[in-house]
Amino acid sequence: MTATAIPSPSPTNPGDGAGAPRPRTRRNVELGLLLFVAAILLVYAAVVEGNAIGEVTPDFWVQVAILAVIFGAAHVAIRFVAPYADPVILPAVALINGIGIGFLRRLDIGRAKAPLRADLSVFGGDGFRQLGWTAAAIVGAVILMLIVRDHRSLSRYAYTLGLTGIVLVLIPAVLPARFSSINGAKLWIKFPGFSIQPGEFAKICLLVFFAYYLVRKREVLSRASKRILGIDFPRGRDLGPVVLVWLLSLMVLVFEKDLGTSLMYFGMFVVTLYIATVRVSWLILGLGFFIGGAFLAYFLGKTVGGPFLNFSERATTWLDPFADADNKGYQLVQSLLGLGTGGLTGTGPGAGQPLNVPEVRTDFIFSGLGEEIGLFGLTALLVIYLLLVERGLRAAINVRDSFGKLFAGGLAFTLGLQVFVIVGGISQLIPLTGQTTPFLSAGGSSLVANWLLIGLLLRISDASRRPAGGAPSIGLGGASSGGGGGAPVQIQELPTEVVR
């Protein structure tokens, strides 16, 4: 059954009467959690300086205060642009982002000579630079929420955004290595003095297209052909989209030389497909396709070489990093030693040796943190990520239109998958990747893109929690606007299993 896009709900329930009180938005809960986060970050900054410098300097609080102002401004903006959004999302991201800035500040202190550490300015180094990127990223997220007042409006531009995403993914692959390669992975576009990772922005564009396409094709892709061991498998002629995305992900694996990015794009599509059809068989087929493709690339790298050689070398290093611990396995070995040194409780913030781990400010920041906060601390950090994913999935379950369900589910899963890929790489669960840890690692591309992802989750969460019965909000190509680009996607109701 098809139905037109469902209007966004109004601030009051239709059955409450004209004089009914306005439902609570929970913004004060968000404010309280942000104050709690600020207190945690303040304690963390003080402990870092106490251990790394031997004293707590008078300006240890400055970066935390600036960060508190930035997140306070974000909170005020959300009160106006997304008042019914989930009150846990912003504080959870603020905590992860703040710990990342605090750890980068700790690395700045560690690089300075011991007598000069107490006089190290808080207005410099990677920590302060990441603070600036955080402010820019939050401004970008708020602007996005102002433009996209109704998430369904994005479906008007699904094909344009899908094409844009593909172009962003392929640009680093076609550029010469000197303009796109860092640590063997071709994921970047280098400019004089800085570089960007276009794939971080591509994932959002591709998710819009995936959600739009699967809403329209859900019924076809849900049809079963054979039942094997109690699982309904799709018809052979319906495998075309999965095979196409699988081939594109293999191109990323081979030509951009990065397993994590390839896995992320393919995983995004397969999980969104599962949400749309509620067919476990798609997950089984997707996992089988990807593992088979990875084995094929590894075998071709061993026998043929060429563009497959880099992946086979990474896989060999992953299987036994200590066999070449001074060369190709050096990064992974130092990562494992750092995690092992931290043990259960860690050496304490500021008391470890994280600078012994290569690329500790970007790819291996989780290893550096693990040495100082231990397994217990890393577990707590992973629980915060898990909470973010859970809140995103809750928004997907509660939002009233199918496009929003698929889009929010894809956004939440993408965030979780990115964390899995990077943590799996630095802990030797999977081969090393060129991914950055969301909101923790230094760098602007990942931070800005992931804050845009959070902005979209807040927008969908606002729509899902807003009481039903009112007029839709109008934004870029909104459901009631007269903007170009065609009508919004016709909504096909998802199976009841998804809504429960």
Short mmCIF file of C-alpha atoms in Angstrom, two decimals:
data_model
loop_
_atom_site.label_atom_id
_atom_site.label_comp_id
_atom_site.label_asym_id
_atom_site.label_seq_id
_atom_site.Cartn_x
_atom_site.Cartn_y
_atom_site.Cartn_z
CA MET A 1 0.00 0.00 0.00
CA THR A 2 1.31 3.45 -0.85
CA ALA A 3 0.57 6.78 0.76
CA THR A 4 1.80 10.28 0.35
CA ALA A 5 4.43 11.65 2.70
CA ILE A 6 3.01 12.04 6.19
CA PRO A 7 3.11 15.62 7.51
CA SER A 8 5.36 16.41 10.41
CA PRO A 9 3.39 16.48 13.65
CA SER A 10 2.37 19.61 15.49
CA PRO A 11 3.35 20.65 19.00
CA THR A 12 -0.03 19.58 20.41
CA ASN A 13 -2.01 16.40 20.23
CA PRO A 14 -5.32 16.72 18.40
CA GLY A 15 -7.24 15.04 21.17
CA ASP A 16 -5.96 17.22 23.98
CA GLY A 17 -8.13 20.23 23.29
CA ALA A 18 -7.20 23.82 22.57
CA GLY A 19 -6.16 24.52 26.13
CA ALA A 20 -3.99 21.43 26.60
CA PRO A 21 -0.49 22.06 27.99
CA ARG A 22 2.37 21.90 25.56
CA PRO A 23 4.27 18.56 25.71
CA ARG A 24 7.66 18.66 27.37
CA THR A 25 10.63 18.97 25.03
CA ARG A 26 13.24 17.67 27.52
CA ARG A 27 15.66 20.45 26.67
CA ASN A 28 16.39 21.07 30.36
CA VAL A 29 17.46 17.42 30.63
CA GLU A 30 19.88 18.08 27.78
CA LEU A 31 21.22 21.16 29.55
CA GLY A 32 21.75 19.22 32.78
CA LEU A 33 23.62 16.47 30.95
CA LEU A 34 25.81 19.06 29.21
CA LEU A 35 26.75 20.55 32.59
CA PHE A 36 27.65 17.06 33.82
CA VAL A 37 29.80 16.53 30.71
CA ALA A 38 31.57 19.85 31.34
CA ALA A 39 32.38 18.72 34.90
CA ILE A 40 33.85 15.42 33.62
CA LEU A 41 36.00 17.23 31.05
CA LEU A 42 37.20 19.71 33.67
CA VAL A 43 38.33 16.88 35.96
CA TYR A 44 39.98 15.11 33.02
CA ALA A 45 41.93 18.27 32.07
CA ALA A 46 43.11 18.75 35.66
CA VAL A 47 44.25 15.12 36.04
CA VAL A 48 46.09 15.25 32.69
CA GLU A 49 48.09 18.30 33.76
CA GLY A 50 48.73 16.87 37.23
CA ASN A 51 50.26 13.72 35.75
CA ALA A 52 51.97 15.14 32.65
CA ILE A 53 53.29 18.40 34.14
CA GLY A 54 53.40 17.66 37.86
CA GLU A 55 51.07 20.55 38.67
CA VAL A 56 47.71 21.95 37.63
CA THR A 57 48.30 25.25 35.82
CA PRO A 58 46.00 28.26 36.37
CA ASP A 59 44.60 28.10 32.83
CA PHE A 60 43.80 24.34 32.71
CA TRP A 61 40.10 25.21 32.52
CA VAL A 62 40.27 27.53 29.50
CA GLN A 63 39.74 24.99 26.70
CA VAL A 64 36.96 23.29 28.67
CA ALA A 65 35.25 26.66 29.19
CA ILE A 66 35.46 27.46 25.47
CA LEU A 67 34.06 24.03 24.68
CA ALA A 68 31.24 24.57 27.18
CA VAL A 69 30.31 27.82 25.46
CA ILE A 70 30.30 26.10 22.06
CA PHE A 71 28.06 23.27 23.24
CA GLY A 72 25.90 25.72 25.15
CA ALA A 73 25.34 27.65 21.94
CA ALA A 74 24.45 24.38 20.18
CA HIS A 75 21.96 23.62 22.95
CA VAL A 76 20.31 27.04 22.54
CA ALA A 77 20.11 26.55 18.76
CA ILE A 78 18.48 23.13 19.19
CA ARG A 79 15.85 24.68 21.46
CA PHE A 80 14.69 26.68 18.44
CA VAL A 81 15.39 24.51 15.39
CA ALA A 82 14.68 21.02 16.82
CA PRO A 83 12.95 21.44 20.21
CA TYR A 84 11.68 17.86 20.43
CA ALA A 85 14.97 16.19 19.50
CA ASP A 86 16.37 13.46 21.72
CA PRO A 87 18.03 15.16 24.74
CA VAL A 88 20.78 12.51 25.03
CA ILE A 89 22.35 12.81 21.57
CA LEU A 90 24.08 16.20 21.98
CA PRO A 91 25.58 15.48 25.46
CA ALA A 92 26.84 12.06 24.34
CA VAL A 93 28.62 13.55 21.33
CA ALA A 94 29.88 16.43 23.47
CA LEU A 95 31.51 14.00 25.89
CA ILE A 96 33.31 12.04 23.15
CA ASN A 97 34.33 15.21 21.32
CA GLY A 98 35.54 16.83 24.53
CA ILE A 99 37.63 13.81 25.53
CA GLY A 100 39.19 13.86 22.07
CA ILE A 101 40.15 17.53 22.46
CA GLY A 102 41.47 16.89 25.98
CA PHE A 103 43.62 13.99 24.77
CA LEU A 104 45.00 16.01 21.87
CA ARG A 105 45.93 18.70 24.40
CA ARG A 106 47.63 15.96 26.42
CA LEU A 107 49.67 15.00 23.32
CA ASP A 108 50.66 18.65 22.86
CA ILE A 109 51.96 18.67 26.43
CA GLY A 110 53.80 15.37 25.89
CA ARG A 111 55.63 16.72 22.84
CA ALA A 112 56.96 19.75 24.75
CA LYS A 113 60.15 19.50 26.79
CA ALA A 114 59.48 18.91 30.48
CA PRO A 115 60.66 22.35 31.72
CA LEU A 116 58.43 24.12 29.17
CA ARG A 117 55.21 22.17 29.69
CA ALA A 118 53.78 24.39 32.42
CA ASP A 119 54.07 27.43 30.13
CA LEU A 120 52.57 25.74 27.05
CA SER A 121 49.81 27.97 25.71
CA VAL A 122 46.26 26.57 25.56
CA PHE A 123 45.74 28.61 22.38
CA GLY A 124 47.86 26.43 20.14
CA GLY A 125 48.64 22.87 19.12
CA ASP A 126 46.35 20.10 17.97
CA GLY A 127 44.01 20.53 20.92
CA PHE A 128 43.14 24.14 20.15
CA ARG A 129 42.99 23.42 16.40
CA GLN A 130 40.47 20.65 17.07
CA LEU A 131 38.52 23.09 19.21
CA GLY A 132 38.24 25.38 16.20
CA TRP A 133 37.12 22.49 13.98
CA THR A 134 34.51 21.57 16.58
CA ALA A 135 33.05 25.09 16.50
CA ALA A 136 32.97 25.04 12.69
CA ALA A 137 31.40 21.56 12.64
CA ILE A 138 28.64 22.53 15.08
CA VAL A 139 27.87 25.67 13.09
CA GLY A 140 27.62 23.50 9.98
CA ALA A 141 25.26 21.07 11.74
CA VAL A 142 22.99 23.89 12.92
CA ILE A 143 22.92 25.44 9.45
CA LEU A 144 22.00 22.06 7.99
CA MET A 145 19.12 21.72 10.45
CA LEU A 146 17.95 25.22 9.53
CA ILE A 147 18.00 24.36 5.82
CA VAL A 148 16.52 20.88 6.14
CA ARG A 149 13.48 21.58 8.30
CA ASP A 150 11.81 18.40 7.05
CA HIS A 151 14.04 15.36 6.46
CA ARG A 152 11.68 14.10 3.74
CA SER A 153 12.71 17.03 1.56
CA LEU A 154 16.05 15.29 0.97
CA SER A 155 14.25 12.63 -1.06
CA ARG A 156 13.69 15.26 -3.77
CA TYR A 157 17.41 15.28 -4.46
CA ALA A 158 18.15 11.58 -3.97
CA TYR A 159 19.62 10.90 -7.41
CA THR A 160 21.66 14.09 -7.38
CA LEU A 161 23.05 13.30 -3.94
CA GLY A 162 23.70 9.68 -4.95
CA LEU A 163 25.72 10.79 -7.98
CA THR A 164 27.55 13.33 -5.82
CA GLY A 165 28.42 10.60 -3.33
CA ILE A 166 29.82 8.31 -6.03
CA VAL A 167 31.95 11.14 -7.44
CA LEU A 168 33.29 11.97 -3.96
CA VAL A 169 34.18 8.31 -3.39
CA LEU A 170 35.98 7.93 -6.73
CA ILE A 171 37.95 11.20 -6.79
CA PRO A 172 40.82 9.93 -4.56
CA ALA A 173 40.98 6.68 -6.55
CA VAL A 174 41.65 8.44 -9.85
CA LEU A 175 44.10 11.02 -8.48
CA PRO A 176 47.84 10.27 -8.48
CA ALA A 177 49.09 8.86 -5.19
CA ARG A 178 51.00 12.04 -4.33
CA PHE A 179 47.68 13.91 -4.21
CA SER A 180 45.57 11.28 -2.44
CA SER A 181 47.62 8.69 -0.52
CA ILE A 182 48.40 8.77 3.20
CA ASN A 183 49.86 5.67 4.87
CA GLY A 184 49.08 3.62 1.77
CA ALA A 185 45.33 4.40 1.65
CA LYS A 186 44.07 6.62 -1.18
CA LEU A 187 41.28 8.38 0.71
CA TRP A 188 42.34 11.99 0.60
CA ILE A 189 42.56 15.04 -1.61
CA LYS A 190 45.72 16.92 -0.71
CA PHE A 191 46.02 20.67 -1.01
CA PRO A 192 48.98 22.84 0.00
CA GLY A 193 48.88 22.95 3.80
CA PHE A 194 45.79 20.76 4.33
CA SER A 195 43.82 17.79 3.01
CA ILE A 196 40.21 16.59 3.02
CA GLN A 197 38.64 13.15 3.04
CA PRO A 198 35.70 13.34 0.61
CA GLY A 199 34.46 9.86 1.51
CA GLU A 200 33.33 11.19 4.90
CA PHE A 201 30.78 13.40 3.15
CA ALA A 202 29.97 10.79 0.51
CA LYS A 203 28.48 8.44 3.10
CA ILE A 204 25.68 10.91 3.91
CA CYS A 205 24.89 11.54 0.24
CA LEU A 206 24.82 7.81 -0.49
CA LEU A 207 22.56 7.11 2.49
CA VAL A 208 19.95 9.54 1.15
CA PHE A 209 19.95 7.70 -2.17
CA PHE A 210 19.90 4.24 -0.56
CA ALA A 211 16.91 5.17 1.62
CA TYR A 212 14.99 6.69 -1.31
CA TYR A 213 15.72 3.77 -3.65
CA LEU A 214 14.82 1.08 -1.13
CA VAL A 215 11.54 2.74 -0.15
CA ARG A 216 10.51 2.56 -3.80
CA LYS A 217 11.81 -0.97 -4.43
CA ARG A 218 11.02 -2.59 -1.08
CA GLU A 219 8.21 -4.79 -2.32
CA VAL A 220 10.28 -6.21 -5.18
CA LEU A 221 13.32 -6.86 -2.98
CA SER A 222 11.15 -8.52 -0.31
CA ARG A 223 9.98 -11.31 -2.61
CA ALA A 224 11.34 -14.73 -1.72
CA SER A 225 12.56 -17.43 -4.09
CA LYS A 226 13.70 -20.38 -1.96
CA ARG A 227 13.50 -21.20 1.72
CA ILE A 228 16.71 -22.71 3.11
CA LEU A 229 17.02 -23.68 6.79
CA GLY A 230 13.98 -21.57 7.59
CA ILE A 231 15.36 -18.46 5.87
CA ASP A 232 13.69 -16.96 2.79
CA PHE A 233 16.28 -16.03 0.16
CA PRO A 234 15.59 -13.49 -2.62
CA ARG A 235 15.19 -14.28 -6.30
CA GLY A 236 18.34 -14.31 -8.40
CA ARG A 237 17.14 -11.49 -10.64
CA ASP A 238 16.69 -9.24 -7.57
CA LEU A 239 20.38 -9.46 -6.63
CA GLY A 240 21.36 -6.77 -9.14
CA PRO A 241 21.53 -3.80 -6.71
CA VAL A 242 23.57 -5.77 -4.16
CA VAL A 243 25.98 -7.04 -6.81
CA LEU A 244 26.42 -3.50 -8.18
CA VAL A 245 27.18 -2.00 -4.75
CA TRP A 246 29.43 -4.98 -4.01
CA LEU A 247 31.46 -4.32 -7.17
CA LEU A 248 31.74 -0.63 -6.28
CA SER A 249 32.94 -1.52 -2.78
CA LEU A 250 35.55 -3.87 -4.26
CA MET A 251 36.74 -1.02 -6.48
CA VAL A 252 37.20 1.06 -3.33
CA LEU A 253 39.05 -1.83 -1.68
CA VAL A 254 41.40 -2.34 -4.63
CA PHE A 255 41.97 1.17 -5.95
CA GLU A 256 41.71 3.18 -2.71
CA LYS A 257 43.48 0.38 -0.82
CA ASP A 258 41.31 0.52 2.27
CA LEU A 259 39.19 -2.29 3.68
CA GLY A 260 37.39 -0.11 6.22
CA THR A 261 35.97 2.36 3.71
CA SER A 262 34.91 -0.45 1.41
CA LEU A 263 33.22 -2.29 4.28
CA MET A 264 31.46 0.88 5.44
CA TYR A 265 29.86 1.65 2.07
CA PHE A 266 28.77 -1.92 1.42
CA GLY A 267 27.56 -2.36 5.00
CA MET A 268 25.50 0.83 4.78
CA PHE A 269 23.60 -0.50 1.79
CA VAL A 270 23.08 -4.03 3.08
CA VAL A 271 21.83 -2.93 6.50
CA THR A 272 19.51 -0.34 4.97
CA LEU A 273 18.23 -3.09 2.69
CA TYR A 274 17.62 -5.30 5.72
CA ILE A 275 15.72 -2.54 7.51
CA ALA A 276 13.55 -2.06 4.42
CA THR A 277 12.74 -5.74 3.80
CA VAL A 278 13.24 -7.41 7.22
CA ARG A 279 14.95 -10.28 5.36
CA VAL A 280 17.88 -11.81 7.28
CA SER A 281 18.92 -13.42 4.03
CA TRP A 282 20.16 -10.05 2.76
CA LEU A 283 22.56 -9.81 5.72
CA ILE A 284 23.80 -13.34 5.07
CA LEU A 285 24.26 -12.70 1.36
CA GLY A 286 25.93 -9.35 1.98
CA LEU A 287 28.39 -10.82 4.47
CA GLY A 288 29.13 -13.68 2.11
CA PHE A 289 29.68 -11.33 -0.83
CA PHE A 290 32.06 -9.12 1.12
CA ILE A 291 34.12 -11.91 2.69
CA GLY A 292 34.36 -13.60 -0.70
CA GLY A 293 35.49 -10.37 -2.34
CA ALA A 294 38.12 -9.78 0.34
CA PHE A 295 39.50 -13.31 -0.07
CA LEU A 296 39.54 -12.87 -3.84
CA ALA A 297 41.46 -9.58 -3.55
CA TYR A 298 43.93 -11.22 -1.14
CA PHE A 299 44.48 -14.19 -3.47
CA LEU A 300 44.95 -11.95 -6.51
CA GLY A 301 47.37 -9.81 -4.55
CA LYS A 302 49.48 -12.85 -3.73
CA THR A 303 49.42 -14.25 -7.26
CA VAL A 304 48.95 -11.32 -9.65
CA GLY A 305 49.99 -8.28 -7.61
CA GLY A 306 49.28 -4.97 -9.27
CA PRO A 307 46.43 -3.01 -7.65
CA PHE A 308 45.69 -5.98 -5.35
CA LEU A 309 49.19 -6.06 -3.83
CA ASN A 310 48.61 -3.40 -1.18
CA PHE A 311 45.62 -5.19 0.29
CA SER A 312 47.39 -8.54 0.40
CA GLU A 313 50.34 -6.93 2.20
CA ARG A 314 48.00 -5.36 4.76
CA ALA A 315 46.27 -8.68 5.27
CA THR A 316 49.61 -10.45 5.75
CA THR A 317 50.68 -7.85 8.32
CA TRP A 318 47.35 -8.26 10.08
CA LEU A 319 47.77 -12.03 10.33
CA ASP A 320 51.23 -11.75 11.92
CA PRO A 321 52.30 -8.17 12.72
CA PHE A 322 55.25 -9.31 14.87
CA ALA A 323 56.87 -11.03 11.89
CA ASP A 324 57.92 -7.57 10.63
CA ALA A 325 57.57 -5.54 13.82
CA ASP A 326 60.21 -2.97 12.82
CA ASN A 327 58.73 -2.18 9.42
CA LYS A 328 55.28 -2.97 8.05
CA GLY A 329 53.95 -4.31 11.34
CA TYR A 330 55.33 -1.45 13.44
CA GLN A 331 52.08 0.54 13.72
CA LEU A 332 49.96 -2.40 14.74
CA VAL A 333 52.55 -3.78 17.15
CA GLN A 334 52.88 -0.43 18.94
CA SER A 335 49.08 -0.19 19.08
CA LEU A 336 48.80 -3.62 20.69
CA LEU A 337 51.62 -2.82 23.14
CA GLY A 338 49.89 0.40 24.11
CA LEU A 339 46.60 -1.38 24.76
CA GLY A 340 48.43 -4.11 26.68
CA THR A 341 50.31 -1.58 28.81
CA GLY A 342 47.05 0.07 29.82
CA GLY A 343 45.62 -3.15 31.20
CA LEU A 344 42.27 -2.91 32.95
CA THR A 345 42.55 0.48 34.64
CA GLY A 346 45.23 2.29 32.59
CA THR A 347 48.21 4.30 33.67
CA GLY A 348 46.08 7.37 34.32
CA PRO A 349 45.32 10.39 32.09
CA GLY A 350 48.61 12.09 31.26
CA ALA A 351 50.77 9.33 32.81
CA GLY A 352 51.29 7.05 29.81
CA GLN A 353 53.52 7.10 26.74
CA PRO A 354 50.98 7.44 23.90
CA LEU A 355 53.45 9.22 21.64
CA ASN A 356 55.20 5.88 21.12
CA VAL A 357 52.19 4.84 19.00
CA PRO A 358 52.43 6.11 15.38
CA GLU A 359 49.61 8.36 14.18
CA VAL A 360 48.22 8.49 17.71
CA ARG A 361 46.43 11.75 17.00
CA THR A 362 44.41 10.27 14.11
CA ASP A 363 44.11 6.57 13.24
CA PHE A 364 45.45 5.21 16.55
CA ILE A 365 43.94 7.65 19.04
CA PHE A 366 41.95 4.81 20.59
CA SER A 367 45.20 2.96 21.36
CA GLY A 368 46.76 6.02 22.98
CA LEU A 369 43.66 6.57 25.09
CA GLY A 370 43.57 2.88 25.98
CA GLU A 371 47.01 3.04 27.55
CA GLU A 372 45.92 5.80 29.91
CA ILE A 373 42.28 4.93 30.71
CA GLY A 374 42.55 1.16 30.37
CA LEU A 375 40.01 -1.40 29.27
CA PHE A 376 37.41 -0.07 31.70
CA GLY A 377 37.71 3.43 30.29
CA LEU A 378 37.60 2.25 26.68
CA THR A 379 34.54 0.15 27.48
CA ALA A 380 32.80 3.19 28.94
CA LEU A 381 33.68 5.14 25.80
CA LEU A 382 32.30 2.37 23.58
CA VAL A 383 29.10 2.38 25.66
CA ILE A 384 28.68 6.09 24.86
CA TYR A 385 29.03 5.27 21.15
CA LEU A 386 26.54 2.44 21.61
CA LEU A 387 24.14 4.84 23.29
CA LEU A 388 24.39 7.18 20.29
CA VAL A 389 23.61 4.32 17.91
CA GLU A 390 20.69 3.21 20.08
CA ARG A 391 19.22 6.71 20.13
CA GLY A 392 19.54 6.93 16.37
CA LEU A 393 17.77 3.60 15.95
CA ARG A 394 15.06 4.74 18.35
CA ALA A 395 14.47 7.78 16.16
CA ALA A 396 14.26 5.45 13.16
CA ILE A 397 11.67 3.27 14.88
CA ASN A 398 9.49 6.16 16.02
CA VAL A 399 9.53 8.41 12.94
CA ARG A 400 6.32 8.08 10.95
CA ASP A 401 7.56 7.87 7.35
CA SER A 402 9.46 5.03 5.72
CA PHE A 403 12.13 7.25 4.16
CA GLY A 404 12.94 8.65 7.60
CA LYS A 405 13.07 5.14 9.09
CA LEU A 406 15.59 3.93 6.53
CA PHE A 407 17.63 7.13 6.57
CA ALA A 408 17.89 7.36 10.37
CA GLY A 409 18.63 3.65 10.66
CA GLY A 410 21.37 3.98 8.07
CA LEU A 411 22.89 7.02 9.80
CA ALA A 412 22.95 5.28 13.18
CA PHE A 413 24.41 2.07 11.76
CA THR A 414 27.07 3.97 9.79
CA LEU A 415 28.29 5.64 12.98
CA GLY A 416 28.49 2.29 14.75
CA LEU A 417 30.17 0.58 11.82
CA GLN A 418 32.82 3.29 11.58
CA VAL A 419 33.68 2.77 15.25
CA PHE A 420 33.83 -1.01 14.72
CA VAL A 421 36.12 -0.63 11.71
CA ILE A 422 38.68 1.58 13.47
CA VAL A 423 38.62 -0.27 16.80
CA GLY A 424 38.80 -3.59 14.98
CA GLY A 425 41.81 -2.38 13.04
CA ILE A 426 43.87 -1.14 16.00
CA SER A 427 43.06 -4.27 18.05
CA GLN A 428 43.95 -6.73 15.20
CA LEU A 429 40.37 -7.95 14.79
CA ILE A 430 40.42 -6.88 11.11
CA PRO A 431 43.18 -5.43 8.88
CA LEU A 432 44.19 -1.85 9.59
CA THR A 433 42.08 0.84 7.93
CA GLY A 434 42.43 4.52 7.11
CA GLN A 435 39.30 5.46 9.05
CA THR A 436 39.29 7.96 11.89
CA THR A 437 37.47 7.47 15.20
CA PRO A 438 34.31 9.63 15.07
CA PHE A 439 34.57 12.81 17.18
CA LEU A 440 37.86 11.68 18.78
CA SER A 441 40.54 11.83 16.09
CA ALA A 442 42.23 15.03 15.00
CA GLY A 443 41.15 16.40 11.64
CA GLY A 444 38.42 18.49 10.12
CA SER A 445 36.85 16.28 7.44
CA SER A 446 35.73 13.49 9.75
CA LEU A 447 34.61 15.86 12.50
CA VAL A 448 32.55 18.10 10.22
CA ALA A 449 30.97 15.15 8.36
CA ASN A 450 30.04 13.33 11.56
CA TRP A 451 28.54 16.46 13.09
CA LEU A 452 26.45 16.85 9.93
CA LEU A 453 25.34 13.25 10.50
CA ILE A 454 24.37 14.16 14.07
CA GLY A 455 22.49 17.21 12.78
CA LEU A 456 20.40 14.98 10.53
CA LEU A 457 19.77 12.52 13.37
CA LEU A 458 18.60 15.41 15.55
CA ARG A 459 16.28 16.55 12.78
CA ILE A 460 14.72 13.09 12.38
CA SER A 461 14.58 12.63 16.15
CA ASP A 462 12.68 15.91 16.43
CA ALA A 463 10.15 14.67 13.85
CA SER A 464 9.80 11.31 15.60
CA ARG A 465 9.18 12.80 19.08
CA ARG A 466 7.00 15.71 18.01
CA PRO A 467 3.31 15.07 18.85
CA ALA A 468 1.21 14.08 15.84
CA GLY A 469 -1.48 16.08 14.12
CA GLY A 470 -0.05 19.38 12.93
CA ALA A 471 1.24 21.00 9.74
CA PRO A 472 4.60 19.99 8.32
CA SER A 473 7.64 22.14 8.85
CA ILE A 474 8.88 23.79 5.69
CA GLY A 475 12.49 23.85 4.60
CA LEU A 476 14.62 23.13 1.55
CA GLY A 477 12.19 21.41 -0.83
CA GLY A 478 9.89 20.64 2.11
CA ALA A 479 6.74 18.62 1.72
CA SER A 480 4.62 21.73 1.30
CA SER A 481 7.07 23.94 -0.48
CA GLY A 482 7.02 24.74 -4.11
CA GLY A 483 10.69 24.10 -4.67
CA GLY A 484 11.87 22.22 -7.72
CA GLY A 485 13.17 18.73 -7.95
CA GLY A 486 9.92 16.80 -8.17
CA ALA A 487 7.49 15.56 -5.57
CA PRO A 488 8.66 13.99 -2.33
CA VAL A 489 8.99 10.25 -2.32
CA GLN A 490 5.76 8.29 -2.09
CA ILE A 491 5.88 6.40 1.16
CA GLN A 492 5.52 2.63 1.25
CA GLU A 493 4.70 1.43 4.73
CA LEU A 494 7.38 -0.82 6.21
CA PRO A 495 6.53 -4.19 7.72
CA THR A 496 5.19 -4.08 11.27
CA GLU A 497 8.32 -5.86 12.50
CA VAL A 498 10.31 -2.69 11.82
CA VAL A 499 7.88 -0.46 13.69
CA ARG A 500 7.76 -2.48 16.87
#
